Amino acid sequence: DSGVTQTPKHLITATGQRVTLRCSPRSGDLSVYWYQQSLDQGLQFLIQYYNGEERAKGNILERFSAQQFPDLHSELNLSSLELGDSALYFCASSTRQGSGNTIYFGEGSWLTVV
Amino acid sequence: GQNIDQPTEMTATEGAIVQINCTYQTSGFNGLFWYQQHAGEAPTFLSYNVLDGLEEKGRFSSFLSRSKGYSYLLLKELQMKDSASYLCAVTYMNRDDKIIFGKGTRLHILP
């Protein structure tokens, strides 16, 4: 158990819908990362927050957005869902910002768009 | 670009040794991680290399050559539970805090 908690674990929804994935980082961690992993694909970096502020942005679609709240939990919002958005979405956290900090992953949220 | 290259798949025999290579762009390089990921599960941290050389941790060792943009993960005394994907990930000093992952190497262990 990494200490990173993600909900829901599984989600099935229809195309065009909107979903919110939630992440609670490890106790004391200020950085939260979101990654997308499609079948047979690598981990694609989406976005990172540090202490409530956006710190780095990756290949995140405009239909997707995220935020980190004062209590440090984070949410990833996915809207106008398409079949291709079906993937495993991971949240990860680390103690502080800056390269070289080990990140610890949650168990992921399986999203299936039908 | 930040291409991180590692073999897609490898096969090895239980009890043997296997080396998984990873190459990356050297410009702005800061450090390199190795993670293990079983299918459908979260990646778990194995090692982190910043300086050149070999870091040994039990049956797993990781090597880094900064000048060559090259790393490898060495797994000894392979066990069936080592069947997993092994992800090489790199951080760059000039790329904010992004940790960029390779596509992973799927390792199959045969009895």
PDB file of C-alpha atoms in Angstrom:
ATOM      1  CA  ASP A   1       0.000   0.000   0.000  1.00  0.00           C
ATOM      2  CA  SER A   2       1.622   3.220  -1.223  1.00  0.00           C
ATOM      3  CA  GLY A   3      -0.578   5.483   0.881  1.00  0.00           C
ATOM      4  CA  VAL A   4      -2.063   7.166  -2.203  1.00  0.00           C
ATOM      5  CA  THR A   5      -5.819   6.647  -2.401  1.00  0.00           C
ATOM      6  CA  GLN A   6      -7.852   6.865  -5.565  1.00  0.00           C
ATOM      7  CA  THR A   7     -11.589   6.650  -6.073  1.00  0.00           C
ATOM      8  CA  PRO A   8     -13.487   5.229  -7.773  1.00  0.00           C
ATOM      9  CA  LYS A   9     -11.554   2.065  -8.589  1.00  0.00           C
ATOM     10  CA  HIS A  10     -13.791   1.238 -11.531  1.00  0.00           C
ATOM     11  CA  LEU A  11     -16.128   3.404 -13.558  1.00  0.00           C
ATOM     12  CA  ILE A  12     -18.230   2.687 -16.631  1.00  0.00           C
ATOM     13  CA  THR A  13     -19.862   5.581 -18.391  1.00  0.00           C
ATOM     14  CA  ALA A  14     -21.265   6.545 -21.782  1.00  0.00           C
ATOM     15  CA  THR A  15     -19.729   8.693 -24.468  1.00  0.00           C
ATOM     16  CA  GLY A  16     -20.371  12.376 -24.008  1.00  0.00           C
ATOM     17  CA  GLN A  17     -20.572  12.130 -20.244  1.00  0.00           C
ATOM     18  CA  ARG A  18     -18.373  13.729 -17.609  1.00  0.00           C
ATOM     19  CA  VAL A  19     -16.615  12.029 -14.705  1.00  0.00           C
ATOM     20  CA  THR A  20     -14.466  13.090 -11.788  1.00  0.00           C
ATOM     21  CA  LEU A  21     -11.626  11.020 -10.435  1.00  0.00           C
ATOM     22  CA  ARG A  22     -10.386  11.722  -6.951  1.00  0.00           C
ATOM     23  CA  CYS A  23      -6.974  11.302  -5.371  1.00  0.00           C
ATOM     24  CA  SER A  24      -5.719  11.662  -1.816  1.00  0.00           C
ATOM     25  CA  PRO A  25      -1.920  11.859  -1.662  1.00  0.00           C
ATOM     26  CA  ARG A  26       0.278  10.245   0.955  1.00  0.00           C
ATOM     27  CA  SER A  27       0.265  12.040   4.252  1.00  0.00           C
ATOM     28  CA  GLY A  28       2.670  14.959   4.037  1.00  0.00           C
ATOM     29  CA  ASP A  29       3.066  14.885   0.254  1.00  0.00           C
ATOM     30  CA  LEU A  30       2.522  18.231  -1.447  1.00  0.00           C
ATOM     31  CA  SER A  31       2.895  17.152  -5.081  1.00  0.00           C
ATOM     32  CA  VAL A  32       0.243  15.272  -7.001  1.00  0.00           C
ATOM     33  CA  TYR A  33       0.688  13.845 -10.490  1.00  0.00           C
ATOM     34  CA  TRP A  34      -1.877  12.419 -12.895  1.00  0.00           C
ATOM     35  CA  TYR A  35      -1.026   9.813 -15.525  1.00  0.00           C
ATOM     36  CA  GLN A  36      -3.074   8.006 -18.151  1.00  0.00           C
ATOM     37  CA  GLN A  37      -2.284   4.455 -19.194  1.00  0.00           C
ATOM     38  CA  SER A  38      -4.155   2.942 -22.127  1.00  0.00           C
ATOM     39  CA  LEU A  39      -4.051  -0.726 -23.036  1.00  0.00           C
ATOM     40  CA  ASP A  40      -0.525  -1.672 -24.071  1.00  0.00           C
ATOM     41  CA  GLN A  41       0.566   1.938 -23.783  1.00  0.00           C
ATOM     42  CA  GLY A  42       3.026   3.558 -21.480  1.00  0.00           C
ATOM     43  CA  LEU A  43       2.252   5.993 -18.729  1.00  0.00           C
ATOM     44  CA  GLN A  44       1.338   9.332 -20.260  1.00  0.00           C
ATOM     45  CA  PHE A  45       1.941  12.296 -17.994  1.00  0.00           C
ATOM     46  CA  LEU A  46      -1.089  14.562 -17.811  1.00  0.00           C
ATOM     47  CA  ILE A  47      -0.530  17.196 -15.159  1.00  0.00           C
ATOM     48  CA  GLN A  48       1.165  17.944 -11.850  1.00  0.00           C
ATOM     49  CA  TYR A  49       0.191  20.132  -8.913  1.00  0.00           C
ATOM     50  CA  TYR A  50       2.281  21.307  -6.031  1.00  0.00           C
ATOM     51  CA  ASN A  51       0.645  22.694  -2.918  1.00  0.00           C
ATOM     52  CA  GLY A  52      -2.437  23.749  -4.821  1.00  0.00           C
ATOM     53  CA  GLU A  53      -0.765  25.228  -7.866  1.00  0.00           C
ATOM     54  CA  GLU A  54      -0.295  23.748 -11.311  1.00  0.00           C
ATOM     55  CA  ARG A  55       3.382  22.927 -11.721  1.00  0.00           C
ATOM     56  CA  ALA A  56       3.754  21.027 -14.983  1.00  0.00           C
ATOM     57  CA  LYS A  57       1.522  20.089 -17.854  1.00  0.00           C
ATOM     58  CA  GLY A  58       1.838  17.165 -20.212  1.00  0.00           C
ATOM     59  CA  ASN A  59      -0.357  15.714 -22.903  1.00  0.00           C
ATOM     60  CA  ILE A  60      -3.614  16.670 -21.280  1.00  0.00           C
ATOM     61  CA  LEU A  61      -6.590  17.243 -23.547  1.00  0.00           C
ATOM     62  CA  GLU A  62      -8.614  20.442 -23.312  1.00  0.00           C
ATOM     63  CA  ARG A  63     -11.606  18.292 -22.340  1.00  0.00           C
ATOM     64  CA  PHE A  64      -9.693  17.299 -19.213  1.00  0.00           C
ATOM     65  CA  SER A  65      -8.990  19.501 -16.236  1.00  0.00           C
ATOM     66  CA  ALA A  66      -7.636  19.039 -12.760  1.00  0.00           C
ATOM     67  CA  GLN A  67      -7.178  20.880  -9.517  1.00  0.00           C
ATOM     68  CA  GLN A  68      -5.605  20.436  -6.123  1.00  0.00           C
ATOM     69  CA  PHE A  69      -7.542  21.601  -3.111  1.00  0.00           C
ATOM     70  CA  PRO A  70      -6.272  23.233   0.110  1.00  0.00           C
ATOM     71  CA  ASP A  71      -6.388  19.871   1.876  1.00  0.00           C
ATOM     72  CA  LEU A  72      -4.073  18.627  -0.921  1.00  0.00           C
ATOM     73  CA  HIS A  73      -6.443  16.118  -2.439  1.00  0.00           C
ATOM     74  CA  SER A  74      -6.802  16.381  -6.187  1.00  0.00           C
ATOM     75  CA  GLU A  75      -9.506  15.778  -8.742  1.00  0.00           C
ATOM     76  CA  LEU A  76      -9.220  15.011 -12.439  1.00  0.00           C
ATOM     77  CA  ASN A  77     -12.266  15.984 -14.451  1.00  0.00           C
ATOM     78  CA  LEU A  78     -12.864  14.290 -17.789  1.00  0.00           C
ATOM     79  CA  SER A  79     -15.653  15.684 -19.956  1.00  0.00           C
ATOM     80  CA  SER A  80     -17.250  14.949 -23.330  1.00  0.00           C
ATOM     81  CA  LEU A  81     -15.899  11.465 -22.967  1.00  0.00           C
ATOM     82  CA  GLU A  82     -14.915   9.475 -26.014  1.00  0.00           C
ATOM     83  CA  LEU A  83     -14.295   5.765 -26.449  1.00  0.00           C
ATOM     84  CA  GLY A  84     -10.577   6.466 -26.672  1.00  0.00           C
ATOM     85  CA  ASP A  85     -10.563   7.895 -23.168  1.00  0.00           C
ATOM     86  CA  SER A  86     -10.999   4.398 -21.769  1.00  0.00           C
ATOM     87  CA  ALA A  87      -7.861   3.845 -19.743  1.00  0.00           C
ATOM     88  CA  LEU A  88      -6.365   3.381 -16.326  1.00  0.00           C
ATOM     89  CA  TYR A  89      -5.810   6.730 -14.666  1.00  0.00           C
ATOM     90  CA  PHE A  90      -3.134   6.883 -12.010  1.00  0.00           C
ATOM     91  CA  CYS A  91      -2.520   9.474  -9.399  1.00  0.00           C
ATOM     92  CA  ALA A  92       0.888   9.686  -7.784  1.00  0.00           C
ATOM     93  CA  SER A  93       2.344  11.856  -5.062  1.00  0.00           C
ATOM     94  CA  SER A  94       5.714  12.952  -3.796  1.00  0.00           C
ATOM     95  CA  THR A  95       7.026  14.906  -0.854  1.00  0.00           C
ATOM     96  CA  ARG A  96       8.005  18.061  -2.637  1.00  0.00           C
ATOM     97  CA  GLN A  97       8.523  19.490  -6.064  1.00  0.00           C
ATOM     98  CA  GLY A  98      11.706  19.224  -8.009  1.00  0.00           C
ATOM     99  CA  SER A  99      13.274  16.526 -10.091  1.00  0.00           C
ATOM    100  CA  GLY A 100      14.473  13.474  -8.317  1.00  0.00           C
ATOM    101  CA  ASN A 101      11.676  12.977  -5.876  1.00  0.00           C
ATOM    102  CA  THR A 102      10.352   9.456  -5.901  1.00  0.00           C
ATOM    103  CA  ILE A 103       6.681   9.353  -6.767  1.00  0.00           C
ATOM    104  CA  TYR A 104       4.333   6.794  -5.285  1.00  0.00           C
ATOM    105  CA  PHE A 105       1.336   5.615  -7.244  1.00  0.00           C
ATOM    106  CA  GLY A 106      -2.210   4.927  -6.223  1.00  0.00           C
ATOM    107  CA  GLU A 107      -3.985   1.787  -7.401  1.00  0.00           C
ATOM    108  CA  GLY A 108      -5.575   3.646 -10.277  1.00  0.00           C
ATOM    109  CA  SER A 109      -9.074   4.291 -11.532  1.00  0.00           C
ATOM    110  CA  TRP A 110     -10.264   2.091 -14.375  1.00  0.00           C
ATOM    111  CA  LEU A 111     -12.422   4.130 -16.731  1.00  0.00           C
ATOM    112  CA  THR A 112     -14.441   2.392 -19.417  1.00  0.00           C
ATOM    113  CA  VAL A 113     -16.346   4.545 -21.880  1.00  0.00           C
ATOM    114  CA  VAL A 114     -19.063   2.704 -23.791  1.00  0.00           C
TER     115      VAL A 114
ATOM    116  CA  GLY B   1      12.641  15.070 -27.923  1.00  0.00           C
ATOM    117  CA  GLN B   2      12.725  13.127 -24.729  1.00  0.00           C
ATOM    118  CA  ASN B   3      12.562   9.701 -26.284  1.00  0.00           C
ATOM    119  CA  ILE B   4      13.060   6.983 -23.741  1.00  0.00           C
ATOM    120  CA  ASP B   5      13.730   3.711 -25.434  1.00  0.00           C
ATOM    121  CA  GLN B   6      13.555   0.275 -23.943  1.00  0.00           C
ATOM    122  CA  PRO B   7      12.776  -3.109 -25.472  1.00  0.00           C
ATOM    123  CA  THR B   8       9.104  -3.955 -25.718  1.00  0.00           C
ATOM    124  CA  GLU B   9       9.364  -7.516 -24.475  1.00  0.00           C
ATOM    125  CA  MET B  10      11.918  -9.921 -23.082  1.00  0.00           C
ATOM    126  CA  THR B  11      11.824 -13.542 -22.004  1.00  0.00           C
ATOM    127  CA  ALA B  12      14.033 -15.230 -19.444  1.00  0.00           C
ATOM    128  CA  THR B  13      14.127 -18.430 -17.435  1.00  0.00           C
ATOM    129  CA  GLU B  14      13.457 -18.848 -13.738  1.00  0.00           C
ATOM    130  CA  GLY B  15      16.703 -18.651 -11.790  1.00  0.00           C
ATOM    131  CA  ALA B  16      18.566 -16.847 -14.561  1.00  0.00           C
ATOM    132  CA  ILE B  17      19.755 -13.248 -14.903  1.00  0.00           C
ATOM    133  CA  VAL B  18      18.250 -10.647 -17.219  1.00  0.00           C
ATOM    134  CA  GLN B  19      19.328  -7.131 -18.142  1.00  0.00           C
ATOM    135  CA  ILE B  20      16.781  -4.562 -19.307  1.00  0.00           C
ATOM    136  CA  ASN B  21      18.286  -1.589 -21.104  1.00  0.00           C
ATOM    137  CA  CYS B  22      17.041   1.959 -21.341  1.00  0.00           C
ATOM    138  CA  THR B  23      18.381   4.855 -23.399  1.00  0.00           C
ATOM    139  CA  TYR B  24      17.322   8.476 -23.122  1.00  0.00           C
ATOM    140  CA  GLN B  25      18.134  11.980 -24.266  1.00  0.00           C
ATOM    141  CA  THR B  26      21.029  13.361 -22.219  1.00  0.00           C
ATOM    142  CA  SER B  27      20.360  17.101 -22.575  1.00  0.00           C
ATOM    143  CA  GLY B  28      19.188  18.439 -19.232  1.00  0.00           C
ATOM    144  CA  PHE B  29      19.151  14.994 -17.672  1.00  0.00           C
ATOM    145  CA  ASN B  30      18.731  14.918 -13.928  1.00  0.00           C
ATOM    146  CA  GLY B  31      17.948  11.388 -12.776  1.00  0.00           C
ATOM    147  CA  LEU B  32      16.499   8.044 -13.752  1.00  0.00           C
ATOM    148  CA  PHE B  33      13.963   5.797 -12.065  1.00  0.00           C
ATOM    149  CA  TRP B  34      13.031   2.177 -12.521  1.00  0.00           C
ATOM    150  CA  TYR B  35       9.544   1.009 -11.610  1.00  0.00           C
ATOM    151  CA  GLN B  36       7.949  -2.415 -11.679  1.00  0.00           C
ATOM    152  CA  GLN B  37       4.341  -2.782 -12.778  1.00  0.00           C
ATOM    153  CA  HIS B  38       2.288  -5.967 -12.685  1.00  0.00           C
ATOM    154  CA  ALA B  39      -0.604  -6.028 -15.129  1.00  0.00           C
ATOM    155  CA  GLY B  40      -3.481  -3.864 -13.979  1.00  0.00           C
ATOM    156  CA  GLU B  41      -1.649  -2.724 -10.866  1.00  0.00           C
ATOM    157  CA  ALA B  42       0.142   0.408  -9.759  1.00  0.00           C
ATOM    158  CA  PRO B  43       3.808   0.903 -10.640  1.00  0.00           C
ATOM    159  CA  THR B  44       6.065   0.379  -7.651  1.00  0.00           C
ATOM    160  CA  PHE B  45       9.414   2.084  -7.116  1.00  0.00           C
ATOM    161  CA  LEU B  46      12.547  -0.002  -7.605  1.00  0.00           C
ATOM    162  CA  SER B  47      15.484   2.370  -7.868  1.00  0.00           C
ATOM    163  CA  TYR B  48      16.703   5.878  -8.554  1.00  0.00           C
ATOM    164  CA  ASN B  49      20.078   6.741 -10.135  1.00  0.00           C
ATOM    165  CA  VAL B  50      21.622  10.182 -10.363  1.00  0.00           C
ATOM    166  CA  LEU B  51      25.347   9.406 -10.439  1.00  0.00           C
ATOM    167  CA  ASP B  52      27.229   7.082 -12.748  1.00  0.00           C
ATOM    168  CA  GLY B  53      27.639   3.547 -11.552  1.00  0.00           C
ATOM    169  CA  LEU B  54      25.844   0.560 -10.189  1.00  0.00           C
ATOM    170  CA  GLU B  55      23.336   0.620  -7.347  1.00  0.00           C
ATOM    171  CA  GLU B  56      22.615  -2.778  -5.865  1.00  0.00           C
ATOM    172  CA  LYS B  57      19.494  -3.604  -3.926  1.00  0.00           C
ATOM    173  CA  GLY B  58      19.028  -7.277  -3.245  1.00  0.00           C
ATOM    174  CA  ARG B  59      18.316  -9.224  -6.427  1.00  0.00           C
ATOM    175  CA  PHE B  60      17.874  -5.991  -8.389  1.00  0.00           C
ATOM    176  CA  SER B  61      20.629  -3.633  -9.489  1.00  0.00           C
ATOM    177  CA  SER B  62      20.475  -0.499 -11.606  1.00  0.00           C
ATOM    178  CA  PHE B  63      23.296   1.050 -13.603  1.00  0.00           C
ATOM    179  CA  LEU B  64      23.628   4.530 -15.054  1.00  0.00           C
ATOM    180  CA  SER B  65      25.995   6.149 -17.538  1.00  0.00           C
ATOM    181  CA  ARG B  66      25.137   9.830 -17.774  1.00  0.00           C
ATOM    182  CA  SER B  67      27.500  10.539 -20.659  1.00  0.00           C
ATOM    183  CA  LYS B  68      26.055   7.728 -22.756  1.00  0.00           C
ATOM    184  CA  GLY B  69      22.416   8.312 -21.886  1.00  0.00           C
ATOM    185  CA  TYR B  70      22.139   4.699 -20.859  1.00  0.00           C
ATOM    186  CA  SER B  71      20.833   2.705 -17.963  1.00  0.00           C
ATOM    187  CA  TYR B  72      20.058  -0.893 -17.265  1.00  0.00           C
ATOM    188  CA  LEU B  73      18.142  -2.834 -14.678  1.00  0.00           C
ATOM    189  CA  LEU B  74      19.683  -6.166 -13.757  1.00  0.00           C
ATOM    190  CA  LEU B  75      17.511  -8.848 -12.220  1.00  0.00           C
ATOM    191  CA  LYS B  76      19.219 -11.874 -10.700  1.00  0.00           C
ATOM    192  CA  GLU B  77      17.891 -15.247  -9.554  1.00  0.00           C
ATOM    193  CA  LEU B  78      14.693 -14.647 -11.446  1.00  0.00           C
ATOM    194  CA  GLN B  79      11.454 -15.759  -9.853  1.00  0.00           C
ATOM    195  CA  MET B  80       8.070 -16.271 -11.483  1.00  0.00           C
ATOM    196  CA  LYS B  81       6.731 -13.271  -9.583  1.00  0.00           C
ATOM    197  CA  ASP B  82       9.210 -11.083 -11.476  1.00  0.00           C
ATOM    198  CA  SER B  83       7.001 -11.425 -14.534  1.00  0.00           C
ATOM    199  CA  ALA B  84       5.914  -7.821 -14.972  1.00  0.00           C
ATOM    200  CA  SER B  85       6.572  -4.674 -16.937  1.00  0.00           C
ATOM    201  CA  TYR B  86       9.641  -2.649 -16.009  1.00  0.00           C
ATOM    202  CA  LEU B  87       9.385   1.058 -16.592  1.00  0.00           C
ATOM    203  CA  CYS B  88      12.312   3.384 -17.107  1.00  0.00           C
ATOM    204  CA  ALA B  89      11.511   6.992 -16.181  1.00  0.00           C
ATOM    205  CA  VAL B  90      13.603  10.132 -16.493  1.00  0.00           C
ATOM    206  CA  THR B  91      13.536  13.594 -14.981  1.00  0.00           C
ATOM    207  CA  TYR B  92      15.048  16.624 -16.656  1.00  0.00           C
ATOM    208  CA  MET B  93      16.250  19.798 -14.993  1.00  0.00           C
ATOM    209  CA  ASN B  94      14.783  21.918 -17.745  1.00  0.00           C
ATOM    210  CA  ARG B  95      11.387  20.231 -17.888  1.00  0.00           C
ATOM    211  CA  ASP B  96       9.683  21.406 -14.728  1.00  0.00           C
ATOM    212  CA  ASP B  97       9.033  18.431 -12.515  1.00  0.00           C
ATOM    213  CA  LYS B  98       7.761  16.051 -15.133  1.00  0.00           C
ATOM    214  CA  ILE B  99       8.786  12.440 -14.762  1.00  0.00           C
ATOM    215  CA  ILE B 100       8.721  10.987 -18.241  1.00  0.00           C
ATOM    216  CA  PHE B 101       8.126   7.264 -18.532  1.00  0.00           C
ATOM    217  CA  GLY B 102       9.215   4.923 -21.263  1.00  0.00           C
ATOM    218  CA  LYS B 103       6.669   2.465 -22.616  1.00  0.00           C
ATOM    219  CA  GLY B 104       8.033  -0.295 -20.451  1.00  0.00           C
ATOM    220  CA  THR B 105       9.560  -3.691 -21.038  1.00  0.00           C
ATOM    221  CA  ARG B 106       7.284  -6.661 -20.516  1.00  0.00           C
ATOM    222  CA  LEU B 107       9.319  -9.436 -18.943  1.00  0.00           C
ATOM    223  CA  HIS B 108       8.115 -13.027 -19.248  1.00  0.00           C
ATOM    224  CA  ILE B 109       9.628 -15.622 -16.933  1.00  0.00           C
ATOM    225  CA  LEU B 110       9.554 -19.224 -18.064  1.00  0.00           C
ATOM    226  CA  PRO B 111       9.758 -22.136 -15.592  1.00  0.00           C
TER     227      PRO B 111
END
